[in-house]
C-alpha atoms as a PDB file:
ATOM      1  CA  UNK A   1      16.661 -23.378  -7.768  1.00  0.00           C
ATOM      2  CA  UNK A   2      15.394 -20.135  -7.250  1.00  0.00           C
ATOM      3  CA  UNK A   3      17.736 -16.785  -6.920  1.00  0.00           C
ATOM      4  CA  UNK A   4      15.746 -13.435  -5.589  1.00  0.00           C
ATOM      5  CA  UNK A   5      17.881 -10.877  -4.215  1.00  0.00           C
ATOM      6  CA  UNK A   6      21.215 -12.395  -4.374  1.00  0.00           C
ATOM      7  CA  UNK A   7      19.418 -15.103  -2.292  1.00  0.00           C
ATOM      8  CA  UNK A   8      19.096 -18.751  -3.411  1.00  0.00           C
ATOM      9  CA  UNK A   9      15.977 -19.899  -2.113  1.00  0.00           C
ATOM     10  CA  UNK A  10      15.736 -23.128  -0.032  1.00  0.00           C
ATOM     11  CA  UNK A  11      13.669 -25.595  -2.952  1.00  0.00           C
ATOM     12  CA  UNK A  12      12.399 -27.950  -0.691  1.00  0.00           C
ATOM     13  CA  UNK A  13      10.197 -25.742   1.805  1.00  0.00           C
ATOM     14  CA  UNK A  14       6.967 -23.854   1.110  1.00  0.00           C
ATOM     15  CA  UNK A  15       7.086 -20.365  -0.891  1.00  0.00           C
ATOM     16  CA  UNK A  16       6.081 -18.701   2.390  1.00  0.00           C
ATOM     17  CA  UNK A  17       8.569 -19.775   4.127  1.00  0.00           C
ATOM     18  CA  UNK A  18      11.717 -19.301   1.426  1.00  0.00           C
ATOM     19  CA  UNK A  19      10.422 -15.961   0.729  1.00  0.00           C
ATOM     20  CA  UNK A  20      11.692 -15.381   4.379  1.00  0.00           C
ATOM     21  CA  UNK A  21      15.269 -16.161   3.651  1.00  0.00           C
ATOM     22  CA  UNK A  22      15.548 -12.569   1.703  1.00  0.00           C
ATOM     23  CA  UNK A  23      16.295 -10.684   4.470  1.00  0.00           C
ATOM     24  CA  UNK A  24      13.850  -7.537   4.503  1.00  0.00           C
ATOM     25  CA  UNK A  25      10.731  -9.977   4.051  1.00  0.00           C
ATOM     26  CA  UNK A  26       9.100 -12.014   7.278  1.00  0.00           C
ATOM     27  CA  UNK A  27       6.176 -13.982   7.073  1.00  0.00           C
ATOM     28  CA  UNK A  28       3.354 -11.741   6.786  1.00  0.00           C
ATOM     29  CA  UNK A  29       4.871  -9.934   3.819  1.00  0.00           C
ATOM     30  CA  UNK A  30       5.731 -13.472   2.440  1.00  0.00           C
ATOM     31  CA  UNK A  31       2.119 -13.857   2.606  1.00  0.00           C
ATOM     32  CA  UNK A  32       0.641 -10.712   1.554  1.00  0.00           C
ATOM     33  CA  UNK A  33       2.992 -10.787  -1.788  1.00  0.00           C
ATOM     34  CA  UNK A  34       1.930 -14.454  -2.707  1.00  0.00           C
ATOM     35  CA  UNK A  35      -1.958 -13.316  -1.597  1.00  0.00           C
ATOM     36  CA  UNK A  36      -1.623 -10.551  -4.169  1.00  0.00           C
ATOM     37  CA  UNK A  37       0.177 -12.857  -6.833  1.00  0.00           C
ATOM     38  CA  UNK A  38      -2.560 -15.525  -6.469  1.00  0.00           C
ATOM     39  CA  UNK A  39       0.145 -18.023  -5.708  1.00  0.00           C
ATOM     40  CA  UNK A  40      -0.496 -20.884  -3.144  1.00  0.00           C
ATOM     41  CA  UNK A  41       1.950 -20.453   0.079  1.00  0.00           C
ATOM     42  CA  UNK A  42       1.925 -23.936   0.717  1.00  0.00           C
ATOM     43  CA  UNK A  43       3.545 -25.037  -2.884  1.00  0.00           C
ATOM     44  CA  UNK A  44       7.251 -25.637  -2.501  1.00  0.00           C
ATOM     45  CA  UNK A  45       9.540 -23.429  -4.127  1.00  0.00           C
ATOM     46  CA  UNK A  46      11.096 -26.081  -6.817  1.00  0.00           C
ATOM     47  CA  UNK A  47       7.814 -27.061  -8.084  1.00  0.00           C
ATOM     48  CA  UNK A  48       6.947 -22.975  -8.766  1.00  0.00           C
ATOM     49  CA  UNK A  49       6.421 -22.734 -12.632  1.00  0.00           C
ATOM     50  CA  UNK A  50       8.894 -20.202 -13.977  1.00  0.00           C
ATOM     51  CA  UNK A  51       6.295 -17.538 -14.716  1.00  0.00           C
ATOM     52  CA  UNK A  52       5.458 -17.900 -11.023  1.00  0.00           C
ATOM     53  CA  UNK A  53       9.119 -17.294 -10.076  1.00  0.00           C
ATOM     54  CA  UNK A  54       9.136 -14.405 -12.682  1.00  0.00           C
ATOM     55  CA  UNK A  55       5.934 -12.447 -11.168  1.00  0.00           C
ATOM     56  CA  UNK A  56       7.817 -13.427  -7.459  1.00  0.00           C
ATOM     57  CA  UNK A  57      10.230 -11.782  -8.684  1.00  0.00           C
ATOM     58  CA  UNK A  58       9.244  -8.683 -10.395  1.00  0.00           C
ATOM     59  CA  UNK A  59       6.873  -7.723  -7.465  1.00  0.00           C
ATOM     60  CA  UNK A  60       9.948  -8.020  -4.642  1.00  0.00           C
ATOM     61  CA  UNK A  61      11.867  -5.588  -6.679  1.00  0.00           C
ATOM     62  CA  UNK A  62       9.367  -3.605  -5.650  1.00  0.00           C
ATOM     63  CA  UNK A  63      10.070  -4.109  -2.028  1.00  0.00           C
ATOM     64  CA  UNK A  64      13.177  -2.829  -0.032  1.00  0.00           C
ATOM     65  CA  UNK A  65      15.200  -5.917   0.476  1.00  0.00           C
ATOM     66  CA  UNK A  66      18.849  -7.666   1.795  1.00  0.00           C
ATOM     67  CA  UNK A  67      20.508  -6.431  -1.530  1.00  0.00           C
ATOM     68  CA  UNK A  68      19.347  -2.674  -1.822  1.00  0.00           C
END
């Protein structure tokens, strides 16, 4: 299970798409952010490795999101 934002992310759909439950991020920021992390959109969000979900992470802070 992974938490970004106060969010808990959906496990069993793709990154792109769970990255679109933080409200603040759609689908071509989802995109752009996992582009830039060299992550694959199409892996599902359970089966991220946890320095995956730390770099996720660490690079939406940087983004104005549901929380801030």
């Amino acid at each position: 299970m992974l938490r970004i934002s106060g969010v808990v992310l959906p496990g069993q759909k793709r990154a792109m798409i769970s990255l679109t439950a933080i409200k603040g991020i759609g689908r071509p920021l989802a995109m752009k952010i996992l582009t830039e992390l060299r992550i694959d959109p199409l892996t599902k969000t359970d089966d991220l490795k946890e320095a995956d979900q730390a770099l996720i992470r660490t690079r939406i802070e940087k983004e104005l999101t549901e929380g801030e």
